[in-house]
Amino acid sequence: MIRLNGQQVLVVAKESVKYSLINPHLLYDSIPSSQAQIPTFPAVRENRAVFDYYDEPQAGNYLPELLYQHFHNGDLIREGYFLLTEASLENGYKGAYSDKLGLFFGQYQNTNIREMDFGSIPKTLPLSPLNQLEGKDAYCYPTILNDFFYGPNGAGIGYSGKINDYAVSYTAGPKVPMFFAGWVLQKLAAITGIRVSGSFFTHPVWSKLILFNLKEAESESITIAHHLPPLTVTEFILELRKIANLKFEFNAVERSLKIDFWDDSLLQPTQRNWTAKAVKGEIKTPETNTRMQLTMQMDGNDGMTKDKPAFFADFVSEETEGNRNGIAQVNMKFSSLAVDESTGLPICKQEGQSSQFGQQAKPFSPRLLFWHGITDGLPIALPGLSGITLSPAGLAETCWKETIALRKRMFYLQKQFILNEADLAKLDFSQKYHCEGVDYLLAQVNVGVPVKEVAECLLVGGG
């Protein structure tokens, strides 16, 4: 049974909806969408009413996207949206299915977050190292070494060489608020009309992640967007995903996004066994890129990282005998700051954004730090916390460890399964499926509903 906006539509009895269901967790530079070939709905009285008699020329051009739900024996097989493309009394109603994951954030999808209205907050004096908004950690003022914030003009105004200089309280010099990544994600969700949840927001380390910036807060009111990285909404979430190897579970109908950790999913025990459903025979192909390379994009305007320090060197997993040993690259736009050996403080050598010497347009690249709080009398943020470091090698050892191990063993299997509608209703692309002695991830499932033929599946082995 198919419902559009909650109303049942009639389908020709022998017709199936052909689904191509895609695992959304295996790509890092895009948000893949599943596809469906929906049969033409006949132009019978019940269906015409659902489509508000759009086939009639007098009906005008207004027809919004319709909520699409496909049920079988009470199980919800798939939901998304139906977009009408053609209507006539003779040929019926033709249209396309979309899960809208590629347009999850709607009109804001490709908007630079620095151009969005995150609101403003008062710069309340005296400044507090850590500040909450609506009961949540929102922004902080960590001390950063940067003797070049005002370029060559700093010495002439007695600049100490520190952003957010602190000695019991904040002293003279540039004040730069740095916002927590989790808080910005939640604020972004509110602006775009979605709900976010997941373990990322409560993790003891990742909940301390802050967005470094070089925008001086000069007025009594702080415009939040000015202190955010120059990324679009899509870039922002995908680049955060690369850093912590996050798992995104989108639900376009419920307008919700659950953010967890992909490596945690790979560590979960396999609970589903499809051996009895397997059709004899398969095609196995190797993954040629069995090594992984993690690389961070440095800020070319920062004199401390212009020549990439060893700490930020690319991570490349080791070669394995018997593998093709090609390299799969994950290029990250986020990086972090170097640490000054003598003081233990984060350090950069870069002009900031300030009106004092006409520096309003000085650029800065996306960078991250972990907020430590007041340590030895100073408000500290560093590129590492509790064993997790914001470097390619550090992330490989912590957040990417299981993914790198999977890539090392990876192969693909094209195999047919005899699935029923209940199996499809319970599909979970974040879980592993057992078949004939091997655990797999599902990369793609092609199947018609009602089920009349075998399902064509692409499996990822090595898990």
Tab-separated table of C-alpha atoms in Angstrom:
chain	number	residue	atom	x	y	z
A	1	MET	CA	0.000	0.000	0.000
A	2	ILE	CA	1.304	3.418	-1.000
A	3	ARG	CA	0.167	6.573	0.736
A	4	LEU	CA	0.724	10.117	-0.444
A	5	ASN	CA	0.173	12.739	2.227
A	6	GLY	CA	-1.543	10.039	4.268
A	7	GLN	CA	-4.022	9.080	1.536
A	8	GLN	CA	-3.899	5.680	-0.136
A	9	VAL	CA	-3.303	5.671	-3.882
A	10	LEU	CA	-4.288	2.824	-6.173
A	11	VAL	CA	-1.581	0.980	-8.103
A	12	VAL	CA	-1.950	-1.492	-10.944
A	13	ALA	CA	-2.034	-4.891	-9.214
A	14	LYS	CA	1.014	-6.457	-10.887
A	15	GLU	CA	3.266	-3.424	-10.580
A	16	SER	CA	6.184	-3.262	-8.128
A	17	VAL	CA	8.173	-0.282	-6.922
A	18	LYS	CA	11.805	-0.924	-7.830
A	19	TYR	CA	14.100	0.378	-5.101
A	20	SER	CA	17.834	0.995	-5.230
A	21	LEU	CA	18.753	1.446	-1.575
A	22	ILE	CA	22.192	2.968	-0.911
A	23	ASN	CA	24.286	2.772	2.252
A	24	PRO	CA	24.768	6.415	3.334
A	25	HIS	CA	27.714	5.654	5.643
A	26	LEU	CA	30.392	4.661	3.130
A	27	LEU	CA	31.073	7.985	1.383
A	28	TYR	CA	32.667	11.017	3.034
A	29	ASP	CA	32.418	13.821	0.475
A	30	SER	CA	28.700	13.562	-0.281
A	31	ILE	CA	25.342	12.523	1.142
A	32	PRO	CA	24.140	9.690	-1.150
A	33	SER	CA	20.434	9.233	-1.820
A	34	SER	CA	18.459	6.062	-2.485
A	35	GLN	CA	16.386	5.816	-5.657
A	36	ALA	CA	13.033	4.310	-6.633
A	37	GLN	CA	11.197	3.644	-9.886
A	38	ILE	CA	7.562	4.234	-9.036
A	39	PRO	CA	4.897	2.857	-11.398
A	40	THR	CA	2.389	5.200	-12.984
A	41	PHE	CA	-0.674	5.743	-10.827
A	42	PRO	CA	-3.840	5.297	-12.913
A	43	ALA	CA	-6.106	8.342	-13.207
A	44	VAL	CA	-9.004	6.792	-11.322
A	45	ARG	CA	-11.305	8.889	-9.159
A	46	GLU	CA	-9.492	8.132	-5.866
A	47	ASN	CA	-6.067	8.997	-7.276
A	48	ARG	CA	-7.287	12.152	-8.999
A	49	ALA	CA	-8.562	13.400	-5.645
A	50	VAL	CA	-5.162	12.752	-4.028
A	51	PHE	CA	-3.488	14.837	-6.742
A	52	ASP	CA	-6.162	17.527	-6.473
A	53	TYR	CA	-7.195	16.877	-10.096
A	54	TYR	CA	-3.897	18.229	-11.357
A	55	ASP	CA	-4.515	16.622	-14.779
A	56	GLU	CA	-7.113	19.322	-15.502
A	57	PRO	CA	-5.698	22.462	-17.174
A	58	GLN	CA	-7.892	24.615	-14.941
A	59	ALA	CA	-6.167	23.225	-11.831
A	60	GLY	CA	-3.232	25.604	-12.215
A	61	ASN	CA	0.388	24.819	-11.475
A	62	TYR	CA	0.494	24.506	-7.692
A	63	LEU	CA	1.402	21.020	-6.467
A	64	PRO	CA	3.767	20.610	-3.516
A	65	GLU	CA	5.954	17.601	-2.842
A	66	LEU	CA	3.873	14.810	-1.376
A	67	LEU	CA	4.874	12.691	1.602
A	68	TYR	CA	5.478	9.176	0.235
A	69	GLN	CA	5.025	6.080	2.422
A	70	HIS	CA	5.134	2.481	1.220
A	71	PHE	CA	3.626	-0.103	3.577
A	72	HIS	CA	3.348	-3.868	3.276
A	73	ASN	CA	1.387	-5.894	5.824
A	74	GLY	CA	1.684	-3.004	8.250
A	75	ASP	CA	5.480	-2.653	7.883
A	76	LEU	CA	6.854	0.662	6.630
A	77	ILE	CA	9.189	-0.272	3.771
A	78	ARG	CA	10.256	3.211	2.702
A	79	GLU	CA	9.286	6.810	3.112
A	80	GLY	CA	10.349	9.962	1.382
A	81	TYR	CA	8.776	12.347	-1.085
A	82	PHE	CA	6.915	12.012	-4.386
A	83	LEU	CA	7.353	14.675	-7.051
A	84	LEU	CA	4.752	14.664	-9.834
A	85	THR	CA	6.259	15.045	-13.311
A	86	GLU	CA	3.346	14.278	-15.637
A	87	ALA	CA	-0.441	13.951	-15.371
A	88	SER	CA	-3.179	13.006	-17.821
A	89	LEU	CA	-6.490	11.139	-17.828
A	90	GLU	CA	-5.173	8.782	-20.499
A	91	ASN	CA	-1.770	7.915	-19.038
A	92	GLY	CA	-2.236	8.571	-15.324
A	93	TYR	CA	0.144	10.216	-12.871
A	94	LYS	CA	3.894	9.827	-13.309
A	95	GLY	CA	6.491	11.022	-10.862
A	96	ALA	CA	9.782	10.518	-9.086
A	97	TYR	CA	10.801	9.455	-5.588
A	98	SER	CA	13.316	11.314	-3.463
A	99	ASP	CA	14.543	10.732	0.071
A	100	LYS	CA	15.853	14.335	-0.108
A	101	LEU	CA	19.073	13.498	1.724
A	102	GLY	CA	20.968	15.495	-0.873
A	103	LEU	CA	18.748	18.478	-0.004
A	104	PHE	CA	18.337	17.764	3.687
A	105	PHE	CA	18.980	21.354	4.751
A	106	GLY	CA	16.642	22.796	2.128
A	107	GLN	CA	17.350	26.370	1.072
A	108	TYR	CA	20.382	26.497	3.378
A	109	GLN	CA	22.112	23.464	1.823
A	110	ASN	CA	24.821	25.459	0.055
A	111	THR	CA	24.728	28.614	2.191
A	112	ASN	CA	27.951	29.732	3.848
A	113	ILE	CA	27.347	29.532	7.590
A	114	ARG	CA	29.078	32.903	8.055
A	115	GLU	CA	26.214	34.408	6.026
A	116	MET	CA	23.445	32.877	8.159
A	117	ASP	CA	21.668	34.554	11.044
A	118	PHE	CA	22.934	32.853	14.194
A	119	GLY	CA	21.970	35.930	16.157
A	120	SER	CA	24.125	38.038	18.431
A	121	ILE	CA	25.057	38.021	22.105
A	122	PRO	CA	26.231	40.793	24.429
A	123	LYS	CA	29.923	40.994	25.272
A	124	THR	CA	29.313	41.015	28.998
A	125	LEU	CA	32.160	42.369	31.115
A	126	PRO	CA	34.114	41.076	32.873
A	127	LEU	CA	34.558	38.261	30.363
A	128	SER	CA	34.211	34.686	31.584
A	129	PRO	CA	36.492	31.951	30.183
A	130	LEU	CA	33.493	29.646	29.600
A	131	ASN	CA	30.019	30.858	28.695
A	132	GLN	CA	26.696	29.065	28.453
A	133	LEU	CA	23.595	29.901	26.456
A	134	GLU	CA	20.296	28.264	27.388
A	135	GLY	CA	22.126	25.980	29.809
A	136	LYS	CA	24.670	24.628	27.297
A	137	ASP	CA	28.360	25.374	26.812
A	138	ALA	CA	28.330	27.782	23.868
A	139	TYR	CA	31.630	29.674	23.642
A	140	CYS	CA	34.909	30.292	25.431
A	141	TYR	CA	37.942	32.577	25.385
A	142	PRO	CA	41.114	30.436	25.316
A	143	THR	CA	44.520	32.084	25.364
A	144	ILE	CA	46.337	31.741	22.022
A	145	LEU	CA	49.883	32.875	21.210
A	146	ASN	CA	49.863	35.057	18.096
A	147	ASP	CA	52.324	37.921	18.024
A	148	PHE	CA	51.289	38.784	14.464
A	149	PHE	CA	47.570	39.398	15.121
A	150	TYR	CA	47.977	43.095	14.290
A	151	GLY	CA	50.702	42.451	11.732
A	152	PRO	CA	53.693	44.800	12.124
A	153	ASN	CA	51.587	47.269	14.139
A	154	GLY	CA	51.271	45.264	17.346
A	155	ALA	CA	54.408	46.555	19.055
A	156	GLY	CA	53.309	50.141	18.578
A	157	ILE	CA	50.169	49.660	20.677
A	158	GLY	CA	51.765	47.525	23.389
A	159	TYR	CA	50.169	44.291	22.185
A	160	SER	CA	51.263	41.360	24.398
A	161	GLY	CA	51.312	38.828	21.558
A	162	LYS	CA	48.397	36.852	22.988
A	163	ILE	CA	44.782	36.511	21.910
A	164	ASN	CA	42.526	36.441	24.978
A	165	ASP	CA	45.439	37.313	27.263
A	166	TYR	CA	44.597	36.240	30.807
A	167	ALA	CA	46.045	36.865	34.261
A	168	VAL	CA	43.356	36.107	36.863
A	169	SER	CA	41.101	38.052	34.498
A	170	TYR	CA	41.321	39.084	30.849
A	171	THR	CA	43.745	41.908	30.143
A	172	ALA	CA	44.198	44.282	27.199
A	173	GLY	CA	44.425	42.901	23.686
A	174	PRO	CA	42.144	41.222	21.138
A	175	LYS	CA	39.190	39.240	22.504
A	176	VAL	CA	38.115	36.379	20.233
A	177	PRO	CA	35.206	34.132	21.300
A	178	MET	CA	35.390	30.550	20.067
A	179	PHE	CA	32.172	28.577	19.771
A	180	PHE	CA	31.641	24.912	20.578
A	181	ALA	CA	31.068	22.761	17.485
A	182	GLY	CA	28.200	20.877	19.130
A	183	TRP	CA	26.442	24.098	20.095
A	184	VAL	CA	26.820	25.450	16.556
A	185	LEU	CA	25.364	22.218	15.143
A	186	GLN	CA	22.358	22.525	17.446
A	187	LYS	CA	21.897	26.183	16.539
A	188	LEU	CA	22.228	25.299	12.863
A	189	ALA	CA	19.538	22.654	13.322
A	190	ALA	CA	17.183	25.210	14.845
A	191	ILE	CA	17.748	27.616	11.946
A	192	THR	CA	17.161	24.955	9.274
A	193	GLY	CA	14.198	23.367	11.028
A	194	ILE	CA	15.654	19.987	11.948
A	195	ARG	CA	16.372	18.087	15.162
A	196	VAL	CA	19.817	16.746	16.034
A	197	SER	CA	20.793	14.148	18.618
A	198	GLY	CA	23.391	11.448	19.185
A	199	SER	CA	26.454	10.513	21.192
A	200	PHE	CA	28.614	13.199	19.540
A	201	PHE	CA	26.922	15.814	21.723
A	202	THR	CA	27.509	13.964	24.997
A	203	HIS	CA	30.940	12.436	24.325
A	204	PRO	CA	33.390	13.475	27.083
A	205	VAL	CA	35.980	14.629	24.529
A	206	TRP	CA	34.129	15.592	21.354
A	207	SER	CA	31.650	17.704	23.313
A	208	LYS	CA	34.670	19.940	24.112
A	209	LEU	CA	35.469	20.624	20.444
A	210	ILE	CA	35.641	24.348	19.612
A	211	LEU	CA	35.898	26.313	16.361
A	212	PHE	CA	39.059	28.425	16.245
A	213	ASN	CA	38.797	31.809	14.555
A	214	LEU	CA	40.628	35.118	14.292
A	215	LYS	CA	37.750	37.611	14.364
A	216	GLU	CA	38.189	40.198	17.117
A	217	ALA	CA	35.005	40.997	19.039
A	218	GLU	CA	35.287	44.776	19.075
A	219	SER	CA	31.770	45.999	19.819
A	220	GLU	CA	29.441	45.431	22.757
A	221	SER	CA	27.484	42.906	20.682
A	222	ILE	CA	29.028	39.720	19.267
A	223	THR	CA	27.666	38.570	15.894
A	224	ILE	CA	28.032	34.798	16.167
A	225	ALA	CA	28.326	34.058	12.430
A	226	HIS	CA	31.459	36.225	12.162
A	227	HIS	CA	33.316	33.741	14.378
A	228	LEU	CA	32.440	30.614	12.384
A	229	PRO	CA	34.526	28.908	9.671
A	230	PRO	CA	33.985	29.900	6.017
A	231	LEU	CA	32.137	26.712	5.025
A	232	THR	CA	28.714	25.967	3.584
A	233	VAL	CA	26.222	24.069	5.714
A	234	THR	CA	26.946	20.848	3.821
A	235	GLU	CA	30.709	21.357	4.000
A	236	PHE	CA	30.533	22.065	7.724
A	237	ILE	CA	28.811	18.808	8.649
A	238	LEU	CA	30.752	16.674	6.164
A	239	GLU	CA	34.094	18.102	7.288
A	240	LEU	CA	33.239	17.492	10.947
A	241	ARG	CA	32.302	13.973	9.929
A	242	LYS	CA	35.757	13.369	8.468
A	243	ILE	CA	37.518	14.557	11.616
A	244	ALA	CA	35.709	12.314	14.114
A	245	ASN	CA	34.617	9.653	11.563
A	246	LEU	CA	31.002	10.373	12.398
A	247	LYS	CA	27.951	8.341	11.459
A	248	PHE	CA	25.005	10.358	10.182
A	249	GLU	CA	21.495	8.935	10.288
A	250	PHE	CA	19.229	11.261	8.328
A	251	ASN	CA	15.444	11.121	8.375
A	252	ALA	CA	14.124	13.652	5.886
A	253	VAL	CA	10.485	12.998	6.782
A	254	GLU	CA	10.988	13.483	10.526
A	255	ARG	CA	13.535	16.241	9.806
A	256	SER	CA	16.019	14.641	12.179
A	257	LEU	CA	19.739	13.872	12.160
A	258	LYS	CA	21.393	11.497	14.618
A	259	ILE	CA	25.162	11.912	14.935
A	260	ASP	CA	27.180	9.014	16.341
A	261	PHE	CA	30.568	7.426	15.579
A	262	TRP	CA	31.109	5.066	12.633
A	263	ASP	CA	33.954	3.131	14.280
A	264	ASP	CA	31.607	2.310	17.177
A	265	SER	CA	29.192	0.706	14.701
A	266	LEU	CA	31.984	-1.398	13.198
A	267	LEU	CA	32.788	-2.722	16.680
A	268	GLN	CA	29.238	-3.909	17.329
A	269	PRO	CA	28.622	-7.686	17.207
A	270	THR	CA	26.881	-9.044	14.120
A	271	GLN	CA	23.264	-9.835	14.945
A	272	ARG	CA	21.686	-10.581	11.559
A	273	ASN	CA	22.243	-13.771	9.582
A	274	TRP	CA	21.178	-13.961	5.940
A	275	THR	CA	22.792	-17.328	5.165
A	276	ALA	CA	19.424	-19.084	4.802
A	277	LYS	CA	18.248	-16.338	2.440
A	278	ALA	CA	21.270	-16.538	0.115
A	279	VAL	CA	20.995	-17.751	-3.473
A	280	LYS	CA	23.825	-20.022	-4.603
A	281	GLY	CA	26.563	-18.239	-6.518
A	282	GLU	CA	28.161	-14.810	-6.319
A	283	ILE	CA	30.722	-12.527	-7.959
A	284	LYS	CA	33.643	-11.444	-5.801
A	285	THR	CA	35.856	-8.486	-6.690
A	286	PRO	CA	38.811	-7.009	-4.776
A	287	GLU	CA	39.070	-3.496	-3.405
A	288	THR	CA	42.230	-2.113	-4.959
A	289	ASN	CA	42.584	0.829	-2.536
A	290	THR	CA	43.244	-1.102	0.663
A	291	ARG	CA	45.270	1.640	2.342
A	292	MET	CA	43.963	4.924	3.710
A	293	GLN	CA	45.476	8.386	3.676
A	294	LEU	CA	44.241	11.080	6.051
A	295	THR	CA	45.381	14.582	5.203
A	296	MET	CA	44.637	18.008	6.673
A	297	GLN	CA	44.500	21.271	4.761
A	298	MET	CA	46.754	23.790	6.468
A	299	ASP	CA	46.066	27.513	6.642
A	300	GLY	CA	48.538	29.034	4.197
A	301	ASN	CA	48.353	32.360	6.035
A	302	ASP	CA	49.635	30.895	9.303
A	303	GLY	CA	53.392	31.223	9.522
A	304	MET	CA	53.541	28.313	11.984
A	305	THR	CA	51.963	25.773	9.638
A	306	LYS	CA	52.741	27.151	6.172
A	307	ASP	CA	55.436	24.488	5.995
A	308	LYS	CA	53.462	21.569	7.404
A	309	PRO	CA	54.871	20.537	10.814
A	310	ALA	CA	55.534	16.860	11.486
A	311	PHE	CA	52.546	16.795	13.852
A	312	PHE	CA	50.234	17.436	10.883
A	313	ALA	CA	51.970	15.088	8.445
A	314	ASP	CA	49.669	12.945	6.335
A	315	PHE	CA	48.811	9.554	7.749
A	316	VAL	CA	49.117	6.658	5.294
A	317	SER	CA	48.316	3.146	6.477
A	318	GLU	CA	50.912	0.455	5.956
A	319	GLU	CA	51.218	-1.768	2.919
A	320	THR	CA	50.021	-5.350	3.214
A	321	GLU	CA	51.500	-8.240	1.284
A	322	GLY	CA	49.001	-9.751	-1.132
A	323	ASN	CA	46.918	-6.565	-1.464
A	324	ARG	CA	46.832	-4.112	-4.364
A	325	ASN	CA	47.858	-1.400	-1.871
A	326	GLY	CA	46.161	1.485	-3.643
A	327	ILE	CA	45.316	4.466	-1.449
A	328	ALA	CA	41.880	5.837	-0.567
A	329	GLN	CA	42.216	9.491	0.414
A	330	VAL	CA	40.231	11.436	2.988
A	331	ASN	CA	41.066	15.120	2.611
A	332	MET	CA	40.047	17.252	5.597
A	333	LYS	CA	39.469	21.008	5.425
A	334	PHE	CA	39.666	21.270	9.207
A	335	SER	CA	43.072	21.295	10.868
A	336	SER	CA	44.347	22.601	14.201
A	337	LEU	CA	47.084	24.759	15.714
A	338	ALA	CA	50.697	24.042	16.531
A	339	VAL	CA	51.700	24.061	20.221
A	340	ASP	CA	54.479	26.266	21.574
A	341	GLU	CA	57.012	24.041	23.334
A	342	SER	CA	58.082	26.577	25.941
A	343	THR	CA	54.620	27.627	27.168
A	344	GLY	CA	52.440	24.676	26.156
A	345	LEU	CA	49.971	27.112	24.577
A	346	PRO	CA	48.541	26.831	21.064
A	347	ILE	CA	50.296	29.151	18.671
A	348	CYS	CA	49.773	30.701	15.274
A	349	LYS	CA	51.486	33.543	13.429
A	350	GLN	CA	48.745	35.199	11.445
A	351	GLU	CA	46.964	38.509	11.053
A	352	GLY	CA	43.508	38.584	12.587
A	353	GLN	CA	40.308	40.276	11.499
A	354	SER	CA	40.165	43.673	13.174
A	355	SER	CA	39.155	47.207	12.247
A	356	GLN	CA	42.021	48.681	14.241
A	357	PHE	CA	44.443	48.601	11.313
A	358	GLY	CA	42.050	47.915	8.454
A	359	GLN	CA	42.319	44.141	8.797
A	360	GLN	CA	38.611	43.313	8.443
A	361	ALA	CA	39.116	41.074	5.390
A	362	LYS	CA	42.062	38.986	6.579
A	363	PRO	CA	41.132	35.325	5.866
A	364	PHE	CA	41.437	32.304	8.130
A	365	SER	CA	40.872	28.612	7.423
A	366	PRO	CA	38.729	26.156	9.445
A	367	ARG	CA	40.565	24.901	12.527
A	368	LEU	CA	39.605	23.066	15.690
A	369	LEU	CA	40.775	22.798	19.293
A	370	PHE	CA	39.610	21.017	22.438
A	371	TRP	CA	38.571	23.178	25.385
A	372	HIS	CA	40.409	22.136	28.577
A	373	GLY	CA	39.085	24.807	30.927
A	374	ILE	CA	41.236	26.726	33.391
A	375	THR	CA	44.563	24.904	33.687
A	376	ASP	CA	47.458	26.296	35.737
A	377	GLY	CA	45.606	29.589	35.915
A	378	LEU	CA	45.031	29.967	32.168
A	379	PRO	CA	42.025	29.256	29.900
A	380	ILE	CA	43.432	26.470	27.768
A	381	ALA	CA	42.402	24.929	24.445
A	382	LEU	CA	44.719	22.455	22.709
A	383	PRO	CA	44.760	20.093	19.711
A	384	GLY	CA	44.489	17.097	22.017
A	385	LEU	CA	42.396	15.884	24.940
A	386	SER	CA	42.220	12.564	26.807
A	387	GLY	CA	44.160	10.609	24.207
A	388	ILE	CA	42.485	12.070	21.109
A	389	THR	CA	44.633	14.422	19.044
A	390	LEU	CA	43.585	16.564	16.087
A	391	SER	CA	46.288	15.319	13.753
A	392	PRO	CA	46.052	12.778	10.919
A	393	ALA	CA	48.050	10.174	12.866
A	394	GLY	CA	46.147	10.836	16.085
A	395	LEU	CA	42.753	10.529	14.425
A	396	ALA	CA	43.865	7.376	12.607
A	397	GLU	CA	44.748	5.753	15.920
A	398	THR	CA	41.486	6.685	17.640
A	399	CYS	CA	38.509	7.595	15.440
A	400	TRP	CA	39.538	5.817	12.232
A	401	LYS	CA	41.163	2.665	13.594
A	402	GLU	CA	38.369	0.199	12.729
A	403	THR	CA	37.648	1.842	9.385
A	404	ILE	CA	41.315	1.563	8.393
A	405	ALA	CA	41.345	-2.100	9.453
A	406	LEU	CA	38.209	-2.763	7.388
A	407	ARG	CA	39.727	-1.079	4.342
A	408	LYS	CA	42.800	-3.302	4.656
A	409	ARG	CA	40.639	-6.462	4.369
A	410	MET	CA	37.977	-5.078	2.027
A	411	PHE	CA	36.415	-6.852	-0.944
A	412	TYR	CA	33.040	-6.752	-2.673
A	413	LEU	CA	30.468	-9.453	-3.261
A	414	GLN	CA	27.581	-9.272	-5.697
A	415	LYS	CA	25.032	-11.736	-4.389
A	416	GLN	CA	21.326	-12.479	-4.632
A	417	PHE	CA	19.092	-13.021	-1.626
A	418	ILE	CA	15.514	-14.162	-1.213
A	419	LEU	CA	14.216	-11.358	0.968
A	420	ASN	CA	10.708	-10.525	2.054
A	421	GLU	CA	9.103	-7.206	2.826
A	422	ALA	CA	9.736	-7.608	6.556
A	423	ASP	CA	13.480	-7.930	5.847
A	424	LEU	CA	13.391	-4.684	3.903
A	425	ALA	CA	11.470	-2.879	6.632
A	426	LYS	CA	14.231	-3.811	9.100
A	427	LEU	CA	17.196	-2.895	6.879
A	428	ASP	CA	19.921	-1.118	8.827
A	429	PHE	CA	22.942	-0.018	6.817
A	430	SER	CA	24.971	0.600	9.973
A	431	GLN	CA	24.795	-3.072	10.996
A	432	LYS	CA	26.781	-6.046	9.753
A	433	TYR	CA	25.074	-9.022	8.115
A	434	HIS	CA	26.421	-12.576	8.296
A	435	CYS	CA	26.369	-14.862	5.267
A	436	GLU	CA	28.069	-18.248	4.899
A	437	GLY	CA	30.835	-17.633	7.424
A	438	VAL	CA	31.608	-13.990	6.616
A	439	ASP	CA	30.343	-10.697	8.048
A	440	TYR	CA	29.417	-7.966	5.568
A	441	LEU	CA	28.186	-4.418	5.335
A	442	LEU	CA	25.407	-3.767	2.853
A	443	ALA	CA	26.522	-1.267	0.221
A	444	GLN	CA	23.427	-1.453	-1.978
A	445	VAL	CA	20.166	-3.405	-2.202
A	446	ASN	CA	18.145	-3.468	-5.440
A	447	VAL	CA	14.700	-4.991	-4.988
A	448	GLY	CA	11.079	-4.596	-6.026
A	449	VAL	CA	8.166	-4.255	-3.591
A	450	PRO	CA	5.916	-6.227	-3.479
A	451	VAL	CA	8.777	-8.728	-3.669
A	452	LYS	CA	8.441	-10.954	-6.722
A	453	GLU	CA	12.085	-11.578	-7.566
A	454	VAL	CA	15.376	-12.020	-5.739
A	455	ALA	CA	17.120	-8.976	-4.307
A	456	GLU	CA	20.378	-7.974	-5.993
A	457	CYS	CA	22.835	-6.937	-3.286
A	458	LEU	CA	26.320	-5.485	-3.201
A	459	LEU	CA	28.150	-6.481	-0.022
A	460	VAL	CA	31.340	-5.128	1.510
A	461	GLY	CA	33.413	-7.886	3.069
A	462	GLY	CA	36.256	-7.661	5.549
A	463	GLY	CA	34.305	-6.563	8.611
